[in-house]
Short mmCIF file of C-alpha atoms and ligand atoms in Angstrom, two decimals:
data_model
loop_
_atom_site.label_atom_id
_atom_site.label_comp_id
_atom_site.label_asym_id
_atom_site.label_seq_id
_atom_site.Cartn_x
_atom_site.Cartn_y
_atom_site.Cartn_z
CA MET A 12 2.25 -22.87 7.88
CA LYS A 13 5.78 -23.66 6.78
CA VAL A 14 6.64 -22.67 3.24
CA PHE A 15 9.74 -23.66 1.27
CA VAL A 16 10.66 -21.81 -1.94
CA ILE A 17 13.17 -23.35 -4.36
CA GLY A 18 15.22 -20.99 -6.54
CA SER A 19 17.56 -18.04 -6.26
CA GLY A 20 16.33 -15.23 -8.50
CA GLY A 21 14.43 -11.97 -8.24
CA ARG A 22 11.27 -14.00 -8.82
CA GLU A 23 11.87 -16.08 -5.71
CA HIS A 24 12.79 -13.02 -3.64
CA ALA A 25 9.56 -11.29 -4.72
CA LEU A 26 7.45 -14.40 -3.94
CA LEU A 27 9.08 -14.72 -0.50
CA TRP A 28 8.60 -11.02 0.21
CA LYS A 29 4.90 -11.41 -0.52
CA LEU A 30 4.56 -14.72 1.38
CA ARG A 31 6.23 -13.11 4.41
CA GLN A 32 3.20 -10.77 4.63
CA SER A 33 0.76 -13.67 4.94
CA PRO A 34 -0.71 -14.17 8.43
CA ASP A 35 -0.80 -17.92 7.70
CA VAL A 36 2.93 -18.25 7.06
CA THR A 37 4.92 -18.89 10.21
CA GLU A 38 8.17 -20.25 8.78
CA LEU A 39 9.74 -19.45 5.45
CA TYR A 40 12.75 -21.19 3.86
CA CYS A 41 14.54 -20.74 0.55
CA ALA A 42 17.06 -22.97 -1.24
CA PRO A 43 19.59 -21.97 -2.32
CA GLY A 44 18.44 -18.34 -2.32
CA ASN A 45 20.56 -15.20 -2.53
CA ALA A 46 21.55 -12.38 -0.19
CA GLY A 47 18.09 -10.80 -0.56
CA THR A 48 16.07 -13.94 0.13
CA GLY A 49 18.18 -14.32 3.27
CA LEU A 50 16.63 -11.08 4.56
CA VAL A 51 13.03 -12.37 4.40
CA ALA A 52 13.50 -16.14 4.80
CA GLU A 53 16.03 -18.62 6.10
CA ASN A 54 18.37 -19.62 3.29
CA VAL A 55 19.21 -23.30 3.08
CA PHE A 56 22.36 -24.05 1.12
CA ILE A 57 21.09 -26.83 -1.13
CA PRO A 58 21.37 -26.41 -4.94
CA SER A 59 18.02 -26.11 -6.73
CA LEU A 60 18.52 -29.39 -8.64
CA ASP A 61 19.62 -31.56 -5.70
CA ARG A 62 16.21 -33.14 -5.37
CA SER A 63 17.16 -35.73 -2.80
CA ALA A 64 18.63 -33.19 -0.35
CA LEU A 65 15.75 -30.76 -0.99
CA ARG A 66 13.12 -33.43 -0.28
CA THR A 67 14.92 -34.64 2.82
CA PHE A 68 14.95 -31.06 4.10
CA ALA A 69 11.22 -30.58 3.35
CA LEU A 70 10.32 -33.81 5.15
CA TRP A 71 12.56 -33.02 8.10
CA LYS A 72 11.05 -29.54 8.54
CA ARG A 73 7.50 -30.83 7.88
CA ILE A 74 7.02 -28.24 5.17
CA ASP A 75 3.34 -27.56 4.37
CA LEU A 76 3.87 -26.07 0.91
CA THR A 77 6.87 -26.17 -1.42
CA VAL A 78 6.94 -23.56 -4.20
CA ILE A 79 9.23 -24.44 -7.11
CA GLY A 80 10.33 -21.21 -8.82
CA PRO A 81 12.41 -22.05 -11.94
CA GLU A 82 11.54 -24.20 -14.96
CA LEU A 83 14.47 -26.62 -14.85
CA PRO A 84 13.57 -28.46 -11.61
CA LEU A 85 9.94 -28.59 -12.82
CA ALA A 86 10.99 -30.04 -16.18
CA LEU A 87 13.10 -32.63 -14.37
CA GLY A 88 10.14 -33.83 -12.28
CA MET A 89 10.81 -32.19 -8.91
CA THR A 90 7.05 -31.90 -8.23
CA ASP A 91 6.47 -35.62 -8.88
CA TYR A 92 9.42 -36.50 -6.66
CA PHE A 93 8.13 -34.38 -3.75
CA GLU A 94 4.54 -35.58 -4.19
CA ASP A 95 5.70 -39.22 -4.13
CA ALA A 96 6.76 -38.53 -0.53
CA GLY A 97 3.37 -37.00 0.35
CA LEU A 98 4.53 -33.35 0.18
CA THR A 99 2.30 -30.57 -1.18
CA VAL A 100 3.82 -28.64 -4.08
CA PHE A 101 2.98 -25.51 -6.05
CA GLY A 102 4.22 -26.26 -9.56
CA PRO A 103 3.27 -28.62 -12.39
CA THR A 104 4.29 -32.26 -12.73
CA GLN A 105 6.93 -33.25 -15.27
CA ALA A 106 4.21 -34.28 -17.74
CA ALA A 107 2.47 -30.89 -17.47
CA ALA A 108 5.80 -29.01 -17.55
CA GLN A 109 6.31 -30.27 -21.12
CA LEU A 110 4.36 -27.19 -22.19
CA GLU A 111 7.57 -25.26 -21.55
CA ALA A 112 10.19 -28.02 -21.67
CA SER A 113 9.39 -28.99 -25.25
CA LYS A 114 8.42 -26.31 -27.73
CA VAL A 115 7.57 -29.04 -30.23
CA PHE A 116 5.13 -30.59 -27.72
CA ALA A 117 3.63 -27.14 -27.09
CA LYS A 118 3.19 -26.33 -30.79
CA GLN A 119 1.67 -29.71 -31.62
CA PHE A 120 -0.64 -29.32 -28.61
CA MET A 121 -1.77 -25.88 -29.86
CA LEU A 122 -2.38 -27.29 -33.33
CA GLU A 123 -4.53 -30.11 -31.92
CA GLU A 124 -6.45 -27.75 -29.61
CA ASN A 125 -6.94 -25.04 -32.26
CA ILE A 126 -5.05 -22.42 -30.27
CA GLN A 127 -3.78 -19.51 -32.37
CA THR A 128 -0.01 -19.51 -32.81
CA ALA A 129 2.49 -18.76 -35.59
CA PRO A 130 2.67 -21.39 -38.40
CA PHE A 131 5.71 -23.64 -37.92
CA GLU A 132 7.67 -26.68 -39.09
CA VAL A 133 9.87 -29.06 -37.08
CA PHE A 134 13.33 -30.17 -38.29
CA GLU A 135 16.09 -32.51 -37.16
CA ASP A 136 18.11 -32.34 -40.36
CA ALA A 137 20.12 -29.15 -41.05
CA GLU A 138 20.07 -29.43 -44.87
CA LYS A 139 16.28 -29.84 -44.95
CA ALA A 140 15.88 -26.91 -42.54
CA ILE A 141 18.14 -24.70 -44.67
CA ALA A 142 16.27 -25.64 -47.85
CA TYR A 143 13.02 -24.72 -46.06
CA VAL A 144 14.19 -21.25 -44.94
CA GLU A 145 15.60 -20.51 -48.41
CA GLY A 146 12.04 -20.56 -49.66
CA LYS A 147 10.67 -18.34 -46.87
CA ARG A 148 10.31 -14.59 -46.44
CA MET A 149 12.43 -12.98 -43.73
CA PRO A 150 12.27 -12.34 -40.81
CA ILE A 151 11.90 -15.89 -39.53
CA VAL A 152 12.23 -17.38 -36.05
CA ILE A 153 14.43 -20.38 -35.12
CA LYS A 154 13.84 -22.10 -31.76
CA PRO A 155 15.52 -25.10 -30.15
CA ASP A 156 12.95 -27.61 -28.89
CA GLY A 157 14.17 -27.95 -25.30
CA LEU A 158 15.16 -25.67 -22.45
CA ALA A 159 18.13 -23.53 -23.45
CA PRO A 160 19.78 -20.49 -21.88
CA ARG A 161 17.44 -17.53 -22.44
CA ASN A 162 15.35 -19.89 -24.60
CA GLY A 163 17.89 -19.89 -27.46
CA VAL A 164 15.29 -18.23 -29.69
CA VAL A 165 16.68 -16.23 -32.62
CA VAL A 166 14.60 -13.81 -34.64
CA CYS A 167 16.46 -13.75 -37.97
CA ASN A 168 16.23 -10.73 -40.25
CA MET A 169 18.49 -12.21 -42.91
CA LEU A 170 18.76 -15.63 -44.51
CA SER A 171 22.41 -15.86 -43.39
CA ASP A 172 21.33 -15.41 -39.73
CA ALA A 173 18.75 -18.17 -40.12
CA VAL A 174 21.31 -20.54 -41.66
CA ALA A 175 23.75 -19.76 -38.84
CA ALA A 176 21.06 -20.38 -36.19
CA ILE A 177 20.09 -23.70 -37.80
CA ARG A 178 23.72 -24.81 -37.97
CA ALA A 179 24.33 -23.74 -34.37
CA CYS A 180 21.59 -26.11 -33.18
CA LEU A 181 21.68 -29.02 -35.62
CA VAL A 182 25.36 -29.14 -36.67
CA GLU A 183 27.43 -27.50 -33.93
CA GLY A 184 25.22 -28.78 -31.09
CA CYS A 185 25.30 -25.45 -29.22
CA PHE A 186 22.30 -26.38 -27.08
CA LYS A 187 23.23 -30.07 -26.81
CA LYS A 188 20.13 -32.31 -26.57
CA ALA A 189 17.81 -29.29 -26.29
CA GLY A 190 18.74 -28.23 -29.82
CA LYS A 191 18.63 -31.61 -31.60
CA ARG A 192 15.18 -30.67 -32.90
CA ILE A 193 14.25 -27.15 -33.92
CA LEU A 194 11.15 -25.21 -34.77
CA ILE A 195 11.12 -22.77 -37.63
CA GLU A 196 8.31 -20.32 -37.15
CA ASN A 197 6.81 -17.41 -39.07
CA CYS A 198 7.66 -14.13 -37.41
CA LEU A 199 4.75 -12.28 -35.83
CA SER A 200 4.82 -8.57 -35.21
CA GLY A 201 2.70 -6.69 -32.72
CA GLN A 202 2.63 -5.95 -29.01
CA GLU A 203 3.99 -8.63 -26.71
CA ILE A 204 2.45 -9.27 -23.28
CA SER A 205 3.11 -11.68 -20.43
CA TYR A 206 -0.16 -13.28 -19.34
CA HIS A 207 -0.05 -15.12 -15.99
CA CYS A 208 -2.82 -17.19 -14.45
CA LEU A 209 -2.97 -19.57 -11.52
CA VAL A 210 -4.33 -23.01 -12.37
CA ASP A 211 -5.55 -25.82 -10.09
CA GLY A 212 -5.89 -28.48 -12.77
CA TYR A 213 -9.39 -27.42 -13.88
CA ASN A 214 -10.04 -23.78 -12.87
CA PHE A 215 -7.93 -20.70 -13.47
CA LEU A 216 -7.51 -17.31 -11.88
CA PRO A 217 -6.07 -14.59 -14.12
CA LEU A 218 -3.40 -12.39 -12.58
CA ALA A 219 -2.57 -8.88 -13.79
CA VAL A 220 -1.07 -8.54 -17.28
CA SER A 221 2.55 -7.46 -17.47
CA GLN A 222 5.22 -6.74 -20.03
CA ASP A 223 8.84 -7.72 -20.12
CA TYR A 224 11.72 -5.67 -21.60
CA LYS A 225 13.68 -8.54 -23.09
CA ARG A 226 16.43 -6.82 -25.08
CA LEU A 227 19.65 -5.75 -23.42
CA TYR A 228 19.50 -2.13 -24.62
CA ASP A 229 16.90 0.58 -24.97
CA ASP A 230 14.79 0.90 -28.12
CA ASN A 231 14.59 -2.89 -28.22
CA THR A 232 18.12 -3.36 -29.43
CA GLY A 233 20.84 -5.81 -28.44
CA PRO A 234 20.55 -9.50 -27.62
CA ASN A 235 17.61 -11.12 -25.84
CA THR A 236 18.09 -11.44 -22.08
CA GLY A 237 16.07 -13.04 -19.29
CA GLY A 238 14.44 -9.61 -18.92
CA MET A 239 15.94 -6.20 -18.13
CA GLY A 240 12.72 -4.76 -16.73
CA ALA A 241 8.97 -5.13 -16.57
CA ARG A 242 5.81 -3.19 -16.01
CA SER A 243 2.23 -3.87 -15.05
CA PRO A 244 -0.45 -3.03 -16.11
CA VAL A 245 0.13 -2.75 -19.85
CA PRO A 246 -1.55 -0.01 -21.91
CA ASN A 247 -4.12 -1.03 -24.55
CA VAL A 248 -5.01 -4.39 -23.01
CA THR A 249 -8.81 -4.32 -23.22
CA ASP A 250 -11.42 -6.50 -21.51
CA ASP A 251 -12.34 -7.79 -24.96
CA LEU A 252 -8.76 -8.97 -25.51
CA LEU A 253 -8.64 -10.60 -22.05
CA GLN A 254 -11.89 -12.40 -22.83
CA LYS A 255 -10.42 -13.73 -26.10
CA ILE A 256 -7.31 -14.92 -24.25
CA ALA A 257 -9.43 -16.68 -21.63
CA THR A 258 -11.77 -18.49 -24.02
CA ARG A 259 -9.48 -19.15 -26.97
CA ILE A 260 -6.21 -19.86 -25.19
CA VAL A 261 -6.42 -20.51 -21.44
CA GLU A 262 -9.56 -22.69 -21.32
CA PRO A 263 -8.52 -25.00 -24.18
CA THR A 264 -5.02 -25.23 -22.71
CA ILE A 265 -6.29 -26.35 -19.31
CA SER A 266 -8.91 -28.73 -20.68
CA GLY A 267 -6.46 -30.06 -23.31
CA MET A 268 -3.92 -30.92 -20.63
CA ALA A 269 -6.59 -32.53 -18.41
CA LYS A 270 -7.79 -34.57 -21.41
CA ARG A 271 -4.24 -35.88 -21.83
CA GLU A 272 -4.19 -36.82 -18.14
CA CYS A 273 -1.54 -34.26 -17.30
CA GLU A 274 -3.62 -31.72 -15.40
CA PHE A 275 -1.79 -28.44 -15.05
CA ARG A 276 -1.38 -27.14 -11.50
CA GLY A 277 0.73 -24.07 -10.84
CA VAL A 278 1.21 -20.80 -12.66
CA LEU A 279 0.83 -20.71 -16.39
CA TYR A 280 2.67 -17.78 -17.96
CA ILE A 281 1.80 -17.40 -21.61
CA GLY A 282 3.89 -15.19 -23.87
CA ILE A 283 1.35 -13.61 -26.22
CA MET A 284 1.77 -11.47 -29.32
CA ILE A 285 -1.21 -9.25 -30.08
CA VAL A 286 -1.52 -8.94 -33.85
CA ASN A 287 -4.31 -6.62 -35.04
CA GLY A 288 -6.21 -7.17 -31.80
CA GLU A 289 -5.89 -10.97 -31.99
CA PRO A 290 -3.85 -12.93 -29.40
CA TYR A 291 -1.29 -15.47 -30.67
CA VAL A 292 0.68 -17.73 -28.34
CA LEU A 293 4.45 -17.27 -28.65
CA GLU A 294 5.28 -19.71 -25.88
CA TYR A 295 4.07 -21.34 -22.71
CA ASN A 296 6.02 -21.10 -19.46
CA VAL A 297 5.13 -23.17 -16.44
CA ARG A 298 6.42 -20.78 -13.74
CA PHE A 299 6.34 -17.07 -12.97
CA GLY A 300 8.25 -14.81 -15.33
CA ASP A 301 11.25 -12.97 -13.96
CA PRO A 302 11.18 -9.92 -13.71
CA GLU A 303 7.40 -10.09 -14.29
CA ALA A 304 6.91 -11.71 -10.84
CA GLN A 305 8.49 -8.63 -9.26
CA VAL A 306 5.87 -6.23 -10.65
CA LEU A 307 3.02 -8.69 -10.06
CA MET A 308 3.92 -9.22 -6.40
CA MET A 309 4.24 -5.47 -5.91
CA ARG A 310 0.70 -4.91 -7.25
CA LEU A 311 -0.95 -7.95 -5.64
CA LYS A 312 -3.10 -6.88 -2.68
CA SER A 313 -4.51 -10.33 -1.85
CA ASP A 314 -2.72 -12.84 0.34
CA LEU A 315 -0.52 -15.01 -1.92
CA PHE A 316 -0.31 -18.07 0.33
CA PRO A 317 -3.94 -19.32 0.08
CA LEU A 318 -3.87 -18.82 -3.69
CA LEU A 319 -0.75 -20.96 -4.14
CA ALA A 320 -2.08 -23.55 -1.70
CA ALA A 321 -5.40 -23.68 -3.60
CA CYS A 322 -3.55 -24.55 -6.83
CA ALA A 323 -1.48 -27.21 -5.13
CA CYS A 324 -4.60 -29.02 -3.89
CA GLY A 325 -6.34 -29.79 -7.23
CA GLY A 326 -9.63 -27.98 -7.79
CA GLY A 327 -9.13 -25.54 -4.90
CA LEU A 328 -9.27 -22.31 -6.90
CA ARG A 329 -13.05 -22.29 -7.45
CA GLY A 330 -14.35 -18.93 -6.22
CA ALA A 331 -10.86 -17.54 -5.46
CA ARG A 332 -10.15 -13.89 -6.19
CA ALA A 333 -6.94 -11.91 -6.65
CA GLU A 334 -7.02 -8.17 -6.13
CA PHE A 335 -4.38 -5.93 -7.69
CA SER A 336 -3.50 -2.31 -6.98
CA LYS A 337 -4.71 0.10 -9.66
CA ASP A 338 -1.26 1.70 -9.59
CA THR A 339 1.49 0.86 -12.04
CA ALA A 340 4.54 -1.12 -11.01
CA VAL A 341 7.77 -0.74 -12.96
CA CYS A 342 10.82 -2.93 -12.40
CA LEU A 343 14.30 -1.99 -13.56
CA VAL A 344 17.03 -4.64 -13.53
CA ALA A 345 20.78 -4.03 -13.14
CA ALA A 346 23.07 -6.69 -14.59
CA SER A 347 26.73 -7.62 -14.30
CA ALA A 348 29.39 -6.75 -16.89
CA GLY A 349 29.08 -8.94 -19.97
CA TYR A 350 25.53 -10.12 -19.22
CA PRO A 351 23.86 -11.97 -20.94
CA ASP A 352 26.95 -13.80 -22.18
CA ALA A 353 29.62 -13.38 -19.54
CA SER A 354 30.99 -16.52 -18.09
CA ASN A 355 34.09 -14.75 -16.76
CA TYR A 356 32.42 -12.19 -14.49
CA LYS A 357 34.24 -11.00 -11.41
CA GLU A 358 32.64 -10.92 -7.97
CA VAL A 359 32.52 -7.23 -7.02
CA PRO A 360 31.06 -5.29 -4.07
CA ILE A 361 27.64 -3.65 -4.41
CA ARG A 362 27.16 -0.22 -2.86
CA GLY A 363 24.15 1.97 -2.13
CA LEU A 364 21.40 -0.63 -1.64
CA GLU A 365 20.13 1.02 1.56
CA LYS A 366 19.87 4.42 -0.12
CA ALA A 367 17.96 2.91 -3.04
CA ALA A 368 15.60 1.09 -0.68
CA ALA A 369 14.69 4.36 1.05
CA PHE A 370 12.55 5.59 -1.87
CA GLN A 371 8.81 5.42 -1.21
CA LYS A 372 6.82 2.41 -2.47
CA THR A 373 10.05 0.90 -3.76
CA GLU A 374 11.40 -2.60 -3.18
CA ILE A 375 14.69 -4.16 -4.15
CA PHE A 376 14.56 -7.80 -5.16
CA HIS A 377 17.89 -9.57 -5.46
CA SER A 378 19.03 -12.03 -8.13
CA GLY A 379 22.79 -12.52 -8.41
CA THR A 380 23.91 -11.38 -4.97
CA ARG A 381 25.88 -13.04 -2.23
CA MET A 382 26.70 -11.92 1.29
CA VAL A 383 30.37 -12.40 2.07
CA ARG A 384 31.77 -12.25 5.58
CA ASP A 385 35.20 -10.59 5.69
CA GLN A 386 37.60 -10.35 8.56
CA VAL A 387 39.25 -6.94 8.49
CA MET A 388 42.56 -6.30 10.27
CA ALA A 389 42.88 -2.97 12.09
CA ALA A 390 45.08 -0.47 10.25
CA ASP A 391 46.99 0.40 13.47
CA GLY A 392 48.79 -2.93 13.48
CA SER A 393 47.22 -3.91 16.81
CA GLY A 394 46.10 -7.25 15.37
CA THR A 395 42.42 -6.46 16.13
CA ARG A 396 40.02 -8.11 13.68
CA THR A 397 36.50 -6.96 12.94
CA VAL A 398 33.93 -8.97 11.01
CA ARG A 399 32.27 -7.13 8.13
CA ASP A 400 29.41 -8.36 5.93
CA GLN A 401 29.76 -7.25 2.35
CA MET A 402 27.15 -7.65 -0.35
CA MET A 403 28.80 -8.96 -3.54
CA THR A 404 27.58 -9.61 -7.06
CA ALA A 405 27.21 -13.25 -8.08
CA GLY A 406 26.89 -12.74 -11.86
CA GLY A 407 24.04 -12.35 -14.34
CA ARG A 408 21.21 -10.09 -13.33
CA VAL A 409 22.07 -8.65 -9.92
CA VAL A 410 19.13 -6.67 -8.51
CA GLY A 411 15.74 -5.40 -9.64
CA ILE A 412 14.22 -2.20 -8.31
CA THR A 413 10.42 -2.08 -8.40
CA SER A 414 8.39 1.05 -7.70
CA LEU A 415 4.65 1.45 -7.48
CA ALA A 416 3.10 4.78 -8.49
CA ARG A 417 -0.01 6.41 -9.94
CA ASN A 418 1.34 6.13 -13.46
CA SER A 419 4.08 4.45 -15.40
CA ASP A 420 6.20 7.60 -15.90
CA THR A 421 6.37 8.30 -12.17
CA ALA A 422 7.14 4.68 -11.30
CA ALA A 423 9.80 4.52 -14.02
CA ARG A 424 11.42 7.78 -12.90
CA ARG A 425 11.54 6.55 -9.31
CA THR A 426 13.20 3.27 -10.28
CA ARG A 427 15.85 5.21 -12.22
CA HIS A 428 16.49 7.58 -9.31
CA ALA A 429 16.76 4.66 -6.90
CA MET A 430 19.02 2.79 -9.32
CA SER A 431 21.35 5.80 -9.54
CA ARG A 432 22.13 5.27 -5.83
CA ILE A 433 23.45 1.75 -6.49
CA SER A 434 26.86 1.05 -7.95
CA PHE A 435 29.08 -1.90 -8.72
CA ASP A 436 31.83 -2.43 -11.28
CA GLY A 437 30.44 -3.22 -14.72
CA MET A 438 26.83 -2.44 -13.70
CA HIS A 439 24.46 -1.75 -16.55
CA TYR A 440 20.74 -1.17 -16.90
CA ARG A 441 18.24 0.24 -19.37
CA THR A 442 16.91 3.76 -19.04
CA GLY A 443 13.74 3.36 -21.12
CA VAL A 444 11.87 0.79 -19.05
CA GLY A 445 8.28 1.80 -18.37
CA VAL A 446 8.37 5.03 -20.39
P1 AMP B 513 9.88 -17.57 -26.76
O1 AMP B 513 10.82 -18.17 -25.80
O2 AMP B 513 9.30 -18.54 -27.72
O3 AMP B 513 8.87 -16.62 -26.17
O4 AMP B 513 10.78 -16.55 -27.56
C1 AMP B 513 11.52 -15.52 -26.95
C2 AMP B 513 11.20 -14.23 -27.62
O5 AMP B 513 11.39 -14.33 -29.03
C3 AMP B 513 9.72 -13.83 -27.49
O6 AMP B 513 9.48 -13.20 -26.29
C4 AMP B 513 9.54 -12.93 -28.67
O7 AMP B 513 10.06 -11.65 -28.41
C5 AMP B 513 10.42 -13.60 -29.72
N1 AMP B 513 9.60 -14.52 -30.53
C6 AMP B 513 9.36 -15.83 -30.31
N2 AMP B 513 8.57 -16.35 -31.27
C7 AMP B 513 8.30 -15.36 -32.12
C8 AMP B 513 7.52 -15.24 -33.30
N3 AMP B 513 6.90 -16.29 -33.85
N4 AMP B 513 7.46 -14.04 -33.91
C9 AMP B 513 8.11 -12.97 -33.38
N5 AMP B 513 8.85 -13.00 -32.29
C10 AMP B 513 8.96 -14.17 -31.66
N1 LIG B 514 11.04 -12.66 -18.38
C1 LIG B 514 10.96 -13.79 -19.21
C2 LIG B 514 10.92 -15.08 -18.54
O1 LIG B 514 10.83 -15.16 -17.33
O2 LIG B 514 10.96 -16.09 -19.24
#
């Protein structure tokens, strides 16, 4: 089978790494990919939003399954566009992707389907929104409706922060169209988990539960990022809780989408806050979390390919099983200088990847990396040139190191040791992931 993965993050590298192990997969392509995906698949240099070039490539290569990694192509209807040409896709249609692409759609959907979530109001007018928060207790959460960098969600501890966040969206237009409508939500406090399940339109298959370390610094301080680390499993997640999530959240979500004639097919990743043992939906995502995918792929013992293919062909998941290692996987992410805000990062060489990869049960999944081919002139002035491949950073999150071990402490320690072998200018990572 020929599989084509669209995207260029650690998530896509981890999915490709796992797909490479499938006896069914004979050819594996990735667009546009990164230096790491190029080690397990053939990179194709087409940007992840160039749908016409991507589809032409898939048709030309007679791809059997296309896996769309990130949310933006899904929200823009890449699945529909591929399916119109008779291609098989893992990932929801544009209509189903609204669960992530519009937070207002998602909240109204939850209200109609009686799915527990934080109370909220929707605003388009800044003055009305400010008057509303002035009457509310802090903290409060402000969210732009559409897709924004790192979600654009602000948890505001003070009224002045809330007013600034409202103005940023509705007056200053910081998130452009995505921030023309906002949600103002009560703040929930509890333990946050990332719940992933595969969905074929009607049936679902729960994957292991994971947890993301969203803040830039240890002790949950600093700005929100895409995720500086992850672990799986998560302590204190009981069977009783999983049962509540299945019956009160996942089942009504799948049947509610089918009822609206936008059956969900793909991976549903639900951000859940557990408050006094009760699960509340923080948000829906219509793709794998990153770095969550890195720990999930490391623990998954079953073959990934038939599971993804079963979702793509509606109704195919009935009777499917996914087996996960009992061990704990911890992922630690290293980011470029200035992340999450830097737009002026410098491309710098990365050293020590081979040494880090030598640790047992440890994998390195790349995000912002690029292989650069240099021609080096001999120092003796002879004019001899040698070609040298150099791994460079490409901004944002650069690499994730994932280790699998008996317990979280051991896995976390191993990721830190492995990470200490890697260096690049401006590199930073958290030290408290998984402990
Ligand atoms: P979201 O994209 O909606 O998941 O928001 C990003 C992050 O903001 C979440 O992972 C939570 O850490 C936080 N968050 C979102 N909504 C709430 C809420 N209602 N109460 C507390 N924290 C929240
Ligand atoms: N790790 C959070 C996300 O993928 O949205």
